[in-house]
Tab-separated table of C-alpha atoms (C1' of nucleotides) in Angstrom:
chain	number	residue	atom	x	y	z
A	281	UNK	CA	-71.032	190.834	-137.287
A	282	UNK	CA	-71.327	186.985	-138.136
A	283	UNK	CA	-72.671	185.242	-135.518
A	284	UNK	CA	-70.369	183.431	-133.106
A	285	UNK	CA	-69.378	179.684	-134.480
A	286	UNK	CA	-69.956	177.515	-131.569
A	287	UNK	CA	-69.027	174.383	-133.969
A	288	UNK	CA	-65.777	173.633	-132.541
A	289	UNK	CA	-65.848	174.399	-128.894
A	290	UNK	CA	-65.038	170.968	-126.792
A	291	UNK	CA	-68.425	171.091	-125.336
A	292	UNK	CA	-71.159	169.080	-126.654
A	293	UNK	CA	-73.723	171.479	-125.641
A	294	UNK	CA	-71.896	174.322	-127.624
A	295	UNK	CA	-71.879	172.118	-131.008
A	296	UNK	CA	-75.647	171.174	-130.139
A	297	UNK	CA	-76.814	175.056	-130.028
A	298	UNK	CA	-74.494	175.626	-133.096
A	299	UNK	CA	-76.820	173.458	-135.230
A	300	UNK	CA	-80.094	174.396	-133.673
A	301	UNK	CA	-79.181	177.415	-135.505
A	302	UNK	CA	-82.262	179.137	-133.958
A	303	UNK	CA	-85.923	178.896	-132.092
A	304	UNK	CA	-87.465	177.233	-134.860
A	305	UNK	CA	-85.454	174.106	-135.625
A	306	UNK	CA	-86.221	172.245	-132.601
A	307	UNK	CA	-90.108	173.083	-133.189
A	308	UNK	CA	-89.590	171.786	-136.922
A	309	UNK	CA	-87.970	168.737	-135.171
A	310	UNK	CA	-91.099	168.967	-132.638
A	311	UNK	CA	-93.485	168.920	-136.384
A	312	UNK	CA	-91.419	165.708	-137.368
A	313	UNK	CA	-91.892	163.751	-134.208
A	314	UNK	CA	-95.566	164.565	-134.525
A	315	UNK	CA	-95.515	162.960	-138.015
A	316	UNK	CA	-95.106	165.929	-140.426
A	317	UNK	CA	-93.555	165.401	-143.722
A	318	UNK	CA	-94.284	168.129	-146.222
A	319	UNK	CA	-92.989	171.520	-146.656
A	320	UNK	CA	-96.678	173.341	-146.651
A	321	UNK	CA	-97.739	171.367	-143.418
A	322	UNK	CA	-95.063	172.317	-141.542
A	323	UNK	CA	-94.977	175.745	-142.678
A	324	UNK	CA	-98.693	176.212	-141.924
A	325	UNK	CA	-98.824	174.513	-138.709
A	326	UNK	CA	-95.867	176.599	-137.404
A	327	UNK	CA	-96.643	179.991	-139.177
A	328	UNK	CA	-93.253	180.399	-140.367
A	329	UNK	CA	-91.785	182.481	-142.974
A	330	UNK	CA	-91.283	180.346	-146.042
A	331	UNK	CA	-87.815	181.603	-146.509
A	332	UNK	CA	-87.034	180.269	-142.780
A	333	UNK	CA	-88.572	177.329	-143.465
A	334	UNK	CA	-86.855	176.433	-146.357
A	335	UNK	CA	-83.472	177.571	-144.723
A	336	UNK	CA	-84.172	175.342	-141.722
A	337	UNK	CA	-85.071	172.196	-143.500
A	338	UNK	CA	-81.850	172.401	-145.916
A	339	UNK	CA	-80.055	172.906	-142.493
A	340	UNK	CA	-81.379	169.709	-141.133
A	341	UNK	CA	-80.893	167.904	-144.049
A	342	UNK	CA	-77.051	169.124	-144.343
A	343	UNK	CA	-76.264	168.447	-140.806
A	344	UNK	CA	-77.692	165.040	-140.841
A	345	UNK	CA	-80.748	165.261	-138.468
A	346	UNK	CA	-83.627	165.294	-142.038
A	347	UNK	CA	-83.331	163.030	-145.190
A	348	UNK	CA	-84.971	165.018	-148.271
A	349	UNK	CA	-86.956	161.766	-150.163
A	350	UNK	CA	-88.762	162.366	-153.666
A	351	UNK	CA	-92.055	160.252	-152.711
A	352	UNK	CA	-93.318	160.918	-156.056
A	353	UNK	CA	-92.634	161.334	-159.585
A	354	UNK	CA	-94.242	163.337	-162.227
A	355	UNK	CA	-94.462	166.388	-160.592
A	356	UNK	CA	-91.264	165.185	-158.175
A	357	UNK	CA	-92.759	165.802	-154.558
A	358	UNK	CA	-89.745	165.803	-152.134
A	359	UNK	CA	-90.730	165.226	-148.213
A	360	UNK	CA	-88.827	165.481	-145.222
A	361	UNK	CA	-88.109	162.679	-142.784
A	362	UNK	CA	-86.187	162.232	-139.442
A	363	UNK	CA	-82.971	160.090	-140.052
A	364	UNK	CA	-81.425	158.119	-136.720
A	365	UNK	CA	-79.608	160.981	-135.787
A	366	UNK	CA	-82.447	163.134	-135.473
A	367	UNK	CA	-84.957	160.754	-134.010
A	368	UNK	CA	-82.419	160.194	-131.155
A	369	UNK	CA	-82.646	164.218	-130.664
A	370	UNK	CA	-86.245	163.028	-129.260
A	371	UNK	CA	-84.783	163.055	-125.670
A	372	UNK	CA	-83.496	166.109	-125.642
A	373	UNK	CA	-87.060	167.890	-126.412
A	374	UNK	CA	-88.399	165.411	-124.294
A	375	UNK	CA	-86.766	166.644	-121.418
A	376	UNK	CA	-87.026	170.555	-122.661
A	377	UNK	CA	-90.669	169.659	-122.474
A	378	UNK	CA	-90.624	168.530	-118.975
A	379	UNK	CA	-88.757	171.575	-117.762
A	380	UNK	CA	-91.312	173.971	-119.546
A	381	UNK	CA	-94.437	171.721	-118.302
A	382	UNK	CA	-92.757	171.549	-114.533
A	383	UNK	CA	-91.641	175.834	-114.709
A	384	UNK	CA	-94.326	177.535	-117.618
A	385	UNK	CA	-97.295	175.922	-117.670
A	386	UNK	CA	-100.374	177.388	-116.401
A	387	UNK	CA	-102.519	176.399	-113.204
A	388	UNK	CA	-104.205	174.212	-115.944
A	389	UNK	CA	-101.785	172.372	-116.498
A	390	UNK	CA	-99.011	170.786	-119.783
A	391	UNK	CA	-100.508	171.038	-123.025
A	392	UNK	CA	-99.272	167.677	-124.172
A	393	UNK	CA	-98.809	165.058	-122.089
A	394	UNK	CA	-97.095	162.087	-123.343
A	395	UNK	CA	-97.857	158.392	-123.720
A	396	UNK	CA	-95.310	155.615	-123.625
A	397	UNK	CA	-96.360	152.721	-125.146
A	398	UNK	CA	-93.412	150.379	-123.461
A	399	UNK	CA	-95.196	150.512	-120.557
A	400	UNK	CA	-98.755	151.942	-121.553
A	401	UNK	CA	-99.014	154.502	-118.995
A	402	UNK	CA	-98.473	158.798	-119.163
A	403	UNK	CA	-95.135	159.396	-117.839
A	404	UNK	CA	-92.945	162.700	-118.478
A	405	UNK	CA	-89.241	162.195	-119.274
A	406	UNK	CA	-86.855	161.949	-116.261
A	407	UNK	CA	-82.917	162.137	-116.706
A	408	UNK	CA	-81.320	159.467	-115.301
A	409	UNK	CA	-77.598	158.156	-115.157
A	410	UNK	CA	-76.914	155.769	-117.278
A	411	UNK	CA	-75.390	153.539	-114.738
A	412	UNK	CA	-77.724	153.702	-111.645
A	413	UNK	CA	-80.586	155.050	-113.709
A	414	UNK	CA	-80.786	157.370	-110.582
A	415	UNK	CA	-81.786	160.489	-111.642
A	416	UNK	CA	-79.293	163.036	-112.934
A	417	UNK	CA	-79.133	166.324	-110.934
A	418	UNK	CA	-76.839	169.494	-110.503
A	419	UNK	CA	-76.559	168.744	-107.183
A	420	UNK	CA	-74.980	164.939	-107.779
A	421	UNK	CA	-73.452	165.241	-111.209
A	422	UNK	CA	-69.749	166.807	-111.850
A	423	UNK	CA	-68.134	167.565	-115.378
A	424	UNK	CA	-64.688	165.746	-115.815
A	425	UNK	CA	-61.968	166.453	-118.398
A	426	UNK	CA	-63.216	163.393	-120.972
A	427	UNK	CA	-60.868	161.968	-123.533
A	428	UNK	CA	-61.925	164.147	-126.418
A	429	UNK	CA	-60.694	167.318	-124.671
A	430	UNK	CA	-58.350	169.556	-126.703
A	431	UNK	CA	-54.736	168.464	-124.460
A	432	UNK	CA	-53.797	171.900	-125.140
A	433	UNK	CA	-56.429	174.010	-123.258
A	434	UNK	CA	-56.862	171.293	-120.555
A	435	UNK	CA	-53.243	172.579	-119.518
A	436	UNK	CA	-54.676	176.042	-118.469
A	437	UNK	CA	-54.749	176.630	-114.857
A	438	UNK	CA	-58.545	177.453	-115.386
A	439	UNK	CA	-59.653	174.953	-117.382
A	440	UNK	CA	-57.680	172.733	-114.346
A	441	UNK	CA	-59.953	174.538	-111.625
A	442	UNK	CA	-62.676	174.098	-113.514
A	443	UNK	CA	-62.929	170.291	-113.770
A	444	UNK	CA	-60.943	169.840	-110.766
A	445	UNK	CA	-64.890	169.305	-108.546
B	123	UNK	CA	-89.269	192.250	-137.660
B	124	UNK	CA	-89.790	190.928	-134.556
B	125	UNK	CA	-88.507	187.722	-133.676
B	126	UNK	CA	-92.330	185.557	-133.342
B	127	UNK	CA	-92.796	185.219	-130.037
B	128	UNK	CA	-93.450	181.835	-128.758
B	129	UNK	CA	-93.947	182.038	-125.442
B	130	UNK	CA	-98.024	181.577	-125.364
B	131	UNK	CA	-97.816	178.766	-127.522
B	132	UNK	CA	-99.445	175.337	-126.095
B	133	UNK	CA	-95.779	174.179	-126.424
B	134	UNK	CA	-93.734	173.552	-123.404
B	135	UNK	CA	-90.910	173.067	-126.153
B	136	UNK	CA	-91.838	176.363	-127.624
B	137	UNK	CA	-91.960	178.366	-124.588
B	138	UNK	CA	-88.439	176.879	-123.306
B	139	UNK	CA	-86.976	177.757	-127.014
B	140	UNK	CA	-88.083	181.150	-125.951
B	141	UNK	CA	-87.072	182.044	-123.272
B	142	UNK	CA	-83.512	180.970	-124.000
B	143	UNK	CA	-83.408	183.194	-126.469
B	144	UNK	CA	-80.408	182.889	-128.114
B	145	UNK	CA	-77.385	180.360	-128.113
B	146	UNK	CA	-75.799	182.153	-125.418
B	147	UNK	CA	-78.256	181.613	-122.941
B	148	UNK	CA	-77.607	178.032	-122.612
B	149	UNK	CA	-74.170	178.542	-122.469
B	150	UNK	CA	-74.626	180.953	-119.851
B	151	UNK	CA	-76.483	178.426	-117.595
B	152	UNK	CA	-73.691	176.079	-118.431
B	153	UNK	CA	-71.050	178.318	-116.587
B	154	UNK	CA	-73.237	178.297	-113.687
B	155	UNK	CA	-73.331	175.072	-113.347
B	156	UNK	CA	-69.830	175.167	-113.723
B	157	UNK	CA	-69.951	177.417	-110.542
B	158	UNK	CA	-69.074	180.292	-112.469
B	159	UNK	CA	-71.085	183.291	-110.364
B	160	UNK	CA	-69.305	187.028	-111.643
B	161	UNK	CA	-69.636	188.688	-114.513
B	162	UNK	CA	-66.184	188.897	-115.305
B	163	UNK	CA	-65.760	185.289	-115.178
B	164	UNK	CA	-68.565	184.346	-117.350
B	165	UNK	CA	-67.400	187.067	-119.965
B	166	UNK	CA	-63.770	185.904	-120.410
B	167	UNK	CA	-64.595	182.516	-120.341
B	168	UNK	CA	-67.451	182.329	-123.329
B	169	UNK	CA	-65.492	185.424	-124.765
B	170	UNK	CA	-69.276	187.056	-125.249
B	171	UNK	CA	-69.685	190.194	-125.659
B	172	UNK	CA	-70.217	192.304	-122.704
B	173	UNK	CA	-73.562	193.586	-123.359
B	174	UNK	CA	-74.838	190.489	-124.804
B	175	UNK	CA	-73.716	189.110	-121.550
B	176	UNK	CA	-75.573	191.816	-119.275
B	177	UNK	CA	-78.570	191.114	-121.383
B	178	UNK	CA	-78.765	187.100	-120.824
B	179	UNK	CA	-78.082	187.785	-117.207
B	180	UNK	CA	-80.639	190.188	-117.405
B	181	UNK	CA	-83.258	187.784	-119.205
B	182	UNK	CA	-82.462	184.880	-117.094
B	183	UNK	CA	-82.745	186.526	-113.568
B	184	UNK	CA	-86.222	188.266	-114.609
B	185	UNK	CA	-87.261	185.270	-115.755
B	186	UNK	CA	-86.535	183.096	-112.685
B	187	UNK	CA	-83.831	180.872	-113.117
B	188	UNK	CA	-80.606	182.867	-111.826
B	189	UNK	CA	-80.487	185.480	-108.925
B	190	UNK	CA	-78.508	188.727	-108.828
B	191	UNK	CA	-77.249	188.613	-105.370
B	192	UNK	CA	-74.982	191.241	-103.251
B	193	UNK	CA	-72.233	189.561	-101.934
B	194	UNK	CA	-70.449	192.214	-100.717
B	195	UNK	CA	-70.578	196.053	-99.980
B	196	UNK	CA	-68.663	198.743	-100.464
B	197	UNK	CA	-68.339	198.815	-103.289
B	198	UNK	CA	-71.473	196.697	-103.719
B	199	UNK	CA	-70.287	193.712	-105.964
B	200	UNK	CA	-73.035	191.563	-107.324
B	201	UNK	CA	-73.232	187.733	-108.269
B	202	UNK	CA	-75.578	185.799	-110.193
B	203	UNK	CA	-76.593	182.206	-109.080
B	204	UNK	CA	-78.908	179.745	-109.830
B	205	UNK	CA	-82.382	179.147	-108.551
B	206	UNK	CA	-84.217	175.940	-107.752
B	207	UNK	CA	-85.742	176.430	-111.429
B	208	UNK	CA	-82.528	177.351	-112.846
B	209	UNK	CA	-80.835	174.434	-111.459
B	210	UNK	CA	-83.574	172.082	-112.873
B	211	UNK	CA	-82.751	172.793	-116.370
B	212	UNK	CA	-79.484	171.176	-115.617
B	213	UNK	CA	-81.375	168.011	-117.243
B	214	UNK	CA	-81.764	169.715	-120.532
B	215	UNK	CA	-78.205	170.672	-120.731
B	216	UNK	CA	-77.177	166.662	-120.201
B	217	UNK	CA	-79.702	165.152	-122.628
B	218	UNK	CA	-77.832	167.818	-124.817
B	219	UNK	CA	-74.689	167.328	-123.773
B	220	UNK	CA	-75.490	163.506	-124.320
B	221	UNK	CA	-77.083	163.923	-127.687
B	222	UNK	CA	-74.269	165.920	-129.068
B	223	UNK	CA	-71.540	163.300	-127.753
B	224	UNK	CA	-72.796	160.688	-129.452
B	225	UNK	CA	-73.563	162.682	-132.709
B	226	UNK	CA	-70.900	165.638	-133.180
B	227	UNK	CA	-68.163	164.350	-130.887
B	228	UNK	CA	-64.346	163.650	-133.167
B	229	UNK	CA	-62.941	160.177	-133.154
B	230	UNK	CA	-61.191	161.057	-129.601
B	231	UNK	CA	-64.508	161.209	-128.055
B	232	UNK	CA	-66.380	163.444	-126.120
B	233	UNK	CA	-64.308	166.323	-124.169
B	234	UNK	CA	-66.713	166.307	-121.433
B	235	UNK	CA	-67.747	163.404	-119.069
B	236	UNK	CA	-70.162	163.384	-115.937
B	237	UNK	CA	-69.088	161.782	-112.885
B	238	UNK	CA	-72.113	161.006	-110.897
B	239	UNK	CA	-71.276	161.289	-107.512
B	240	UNK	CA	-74.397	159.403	-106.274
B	241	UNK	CA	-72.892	155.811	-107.494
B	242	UNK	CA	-69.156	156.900	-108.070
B	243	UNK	CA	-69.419	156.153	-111.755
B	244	UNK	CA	-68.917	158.205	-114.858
B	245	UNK	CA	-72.080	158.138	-116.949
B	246	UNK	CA	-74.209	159.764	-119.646
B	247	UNK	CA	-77.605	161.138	-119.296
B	248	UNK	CA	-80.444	159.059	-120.426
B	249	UNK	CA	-84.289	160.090	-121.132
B	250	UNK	CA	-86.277	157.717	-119.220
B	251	UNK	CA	-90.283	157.224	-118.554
B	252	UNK	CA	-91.166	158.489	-115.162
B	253	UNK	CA	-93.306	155.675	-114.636
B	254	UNK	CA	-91.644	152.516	-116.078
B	255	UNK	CA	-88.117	154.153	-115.547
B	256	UNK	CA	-87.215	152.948	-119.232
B	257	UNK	CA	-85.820	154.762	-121.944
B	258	UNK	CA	-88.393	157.259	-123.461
B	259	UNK	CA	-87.461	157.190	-127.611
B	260	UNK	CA	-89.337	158.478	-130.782
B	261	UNK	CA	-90.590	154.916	-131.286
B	262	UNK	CA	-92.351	154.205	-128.083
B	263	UNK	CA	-93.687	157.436	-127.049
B	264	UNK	CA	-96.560	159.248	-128.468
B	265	UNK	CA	-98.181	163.540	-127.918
B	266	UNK	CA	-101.253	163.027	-126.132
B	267	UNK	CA	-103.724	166.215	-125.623
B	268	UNK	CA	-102.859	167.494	-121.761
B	269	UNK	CA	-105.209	169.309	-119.471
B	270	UNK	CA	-103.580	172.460	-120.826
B	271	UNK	CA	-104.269	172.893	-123.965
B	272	UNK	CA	-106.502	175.736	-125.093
B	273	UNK	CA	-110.102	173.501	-125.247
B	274	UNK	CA	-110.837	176.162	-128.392
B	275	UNK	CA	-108.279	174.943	-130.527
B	276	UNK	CA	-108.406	171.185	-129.307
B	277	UNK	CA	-111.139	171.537	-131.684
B	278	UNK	CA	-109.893	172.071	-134.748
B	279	UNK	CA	-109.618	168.832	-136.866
B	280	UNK	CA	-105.637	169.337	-137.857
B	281	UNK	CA	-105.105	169.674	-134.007
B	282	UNK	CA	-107.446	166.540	-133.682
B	283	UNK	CA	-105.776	164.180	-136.044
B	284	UNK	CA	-102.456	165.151	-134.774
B	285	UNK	CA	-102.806	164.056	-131.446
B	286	UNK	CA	-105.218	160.401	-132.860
B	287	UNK	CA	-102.357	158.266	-132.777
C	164	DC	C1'	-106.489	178.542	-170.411
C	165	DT	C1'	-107.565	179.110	-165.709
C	166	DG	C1'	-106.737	177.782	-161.395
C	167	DC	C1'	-105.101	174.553	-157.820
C	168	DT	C1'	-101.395	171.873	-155.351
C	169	DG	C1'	-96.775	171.342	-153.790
C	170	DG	C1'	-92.376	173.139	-153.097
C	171	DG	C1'	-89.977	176.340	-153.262
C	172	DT	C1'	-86.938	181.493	-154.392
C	173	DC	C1'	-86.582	186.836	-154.363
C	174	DT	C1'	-86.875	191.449	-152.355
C	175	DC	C1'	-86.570	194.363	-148.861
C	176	DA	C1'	-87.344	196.618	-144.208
C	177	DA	C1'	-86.500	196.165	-139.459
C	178	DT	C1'	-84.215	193.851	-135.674
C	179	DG	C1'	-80.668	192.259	-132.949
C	180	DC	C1'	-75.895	190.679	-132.547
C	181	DG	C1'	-71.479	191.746	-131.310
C	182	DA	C1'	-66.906	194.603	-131.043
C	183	DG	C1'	-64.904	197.954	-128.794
C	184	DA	C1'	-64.962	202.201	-126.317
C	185	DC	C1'	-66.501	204.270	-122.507
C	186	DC	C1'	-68.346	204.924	-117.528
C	187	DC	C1'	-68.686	204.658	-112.487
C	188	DT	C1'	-67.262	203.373	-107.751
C	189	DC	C1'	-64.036	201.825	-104.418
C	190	DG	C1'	-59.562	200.478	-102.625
C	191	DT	C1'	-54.720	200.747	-102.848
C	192	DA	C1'	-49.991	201.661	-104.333
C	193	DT	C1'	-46.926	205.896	-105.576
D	138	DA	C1'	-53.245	213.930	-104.911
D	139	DT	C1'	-53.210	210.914	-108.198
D	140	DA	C1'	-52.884	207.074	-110.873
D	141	DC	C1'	-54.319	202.559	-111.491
D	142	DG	C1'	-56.800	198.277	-111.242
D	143	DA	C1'	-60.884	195.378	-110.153
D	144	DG	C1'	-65.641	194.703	-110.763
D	145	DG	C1'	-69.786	195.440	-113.121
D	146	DG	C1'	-71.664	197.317	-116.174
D	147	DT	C1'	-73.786	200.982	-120.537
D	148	DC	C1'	-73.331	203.352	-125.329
D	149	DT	C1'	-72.584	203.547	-130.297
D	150	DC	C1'	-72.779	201.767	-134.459
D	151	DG	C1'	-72.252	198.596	-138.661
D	152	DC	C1'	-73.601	194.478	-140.599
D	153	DA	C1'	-75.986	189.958	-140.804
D	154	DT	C1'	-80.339	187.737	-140.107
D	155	DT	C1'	-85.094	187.464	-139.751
D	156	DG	C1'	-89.465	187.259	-141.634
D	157	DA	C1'	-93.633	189.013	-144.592
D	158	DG	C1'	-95.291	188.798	-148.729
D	159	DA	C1'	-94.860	188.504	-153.617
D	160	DC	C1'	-93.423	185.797	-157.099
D	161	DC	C1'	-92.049	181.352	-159.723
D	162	DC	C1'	-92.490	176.748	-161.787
D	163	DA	C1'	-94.317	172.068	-163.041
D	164	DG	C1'	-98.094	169.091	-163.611
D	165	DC	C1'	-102.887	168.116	-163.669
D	166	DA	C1'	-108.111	168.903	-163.392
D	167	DG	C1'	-112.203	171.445	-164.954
DNA sequence: CTGCTGGGTCTCAATGCGAGACCCTCGTAT
DNA sequence: ATACGAGGGTCTCGCATTGAGACCCAGCAG
């Protein structure tokens, strides 16, 4: 059995899993944001399969998120490199990172703490509302049909109930 | 083989990657925020199968972010709901949602918006500093060592110059 | 001419995913 | 008395994916 296609759900979360493709890609993203370029660096500082690896990057690099650059001629050396589109995906580990610091980590405390330059102080991320900048909750926050919504299904008395909050 | 197992890895990213688990999982915590609580309900509506389904539930209530709760007898019917640490991750599903609006939504735009009841407005989730309440971005944020991190490996010079910056 | 570095591909076994069928317990309509 | 439907699952089984490790290739250094 193929795995389910999430690609063309209307949910943005559904598309976003659907190019994760799996556990490692957003710890390959985590090995870019930390600076990594080359193929044996990641591979050794993540201990994964070579295959994978390969399979992940050419993933990344096909949906948009990894530019493959030839930083050298004579033997061609490729490396890998975060395009806009996959540095902006820094919020969303940011925020996975919070959630596993504030719910997994031991009594010692996060592993990695991180340091924002803007204001020179450690902070964690917070998700905020882009209008108030109050933060974001489950409690205060509602889905609503939004424009790109297939017409079709939003007709359906449960997709109705759904968004109807 | 055995999927690796991340879940003792001085990650918070790695240990939330696994103990999603699988694309479904997410999706699963998305109908409960929805306010989707029966089986039957979150079945039809992903269209997953059923003992995939049984198995996230599974995962997710021994793991502590949804409750299996009686809410009737005879016959005994059972829910599942959120906990407090289930309902927290709610901030990783926006950034998501957020991330894959801007990036994989079609021309008409995304099919999901937040209205966020606390200022009436609809908005989109932001990552923001904790401290300085500003955006938190590739750029201006860098991996410090935290108290957590094994002291053994802190050692080793790859670890070292990966965390210099 | 041997071996090292960098960036991969190939082979193959073992999981795990997912469809669909089946199961169990009540309550209710026939 | 019996069939049927709702609710909440488990069982079986085939195929796709995962991942370890071996192998490949190009250039350069000893």
């Amino acid at each position: 059995m193929r795995r389910t296609s999430f690609a063309n759900w209307p949910c943005s979360i559904a598309r976003t899993m659907d190019l994760l493709g799996d556990w490692w890609t957003p710890l390959v993203l985590r090995e870019a944001f930390y600076g990594i370029k080359r193929f044996d660096v990641f591979q050794e500082e993540l201990g994964i399969a070579r295959n994978t690896l390969a399979d992940r990057l050419r993933r990344l690099v096909d949906e948009g998120l990894m530019e493959k650059r030839a930083y050298q001629q004579e033997p061609v050396r490729y490396d890998y490199v975060l395009t806009d589109m996959g540095r902006d995906f820094f919020g969303v580990l940011a925020a996975m990172n919070r959630w596993g610091d504030r719910w997994l980590a031991e009594e010692a405390g996060p592993p990695v703490v991180f340091h924002h330059d803007r204001c020179g102080q450690e902070g964690h991320a917070e998700v905020v509302c882009s209008e108030c900048k109050e933060p974001m909750t489950a409690e205060n926050t509602r889905p609503r049909l939004g424009p790109g919504y297939p017409p079709r299904l939003a007709e359906r008395p449960d997709i109705k109930a759904r968004f109807a909050g």
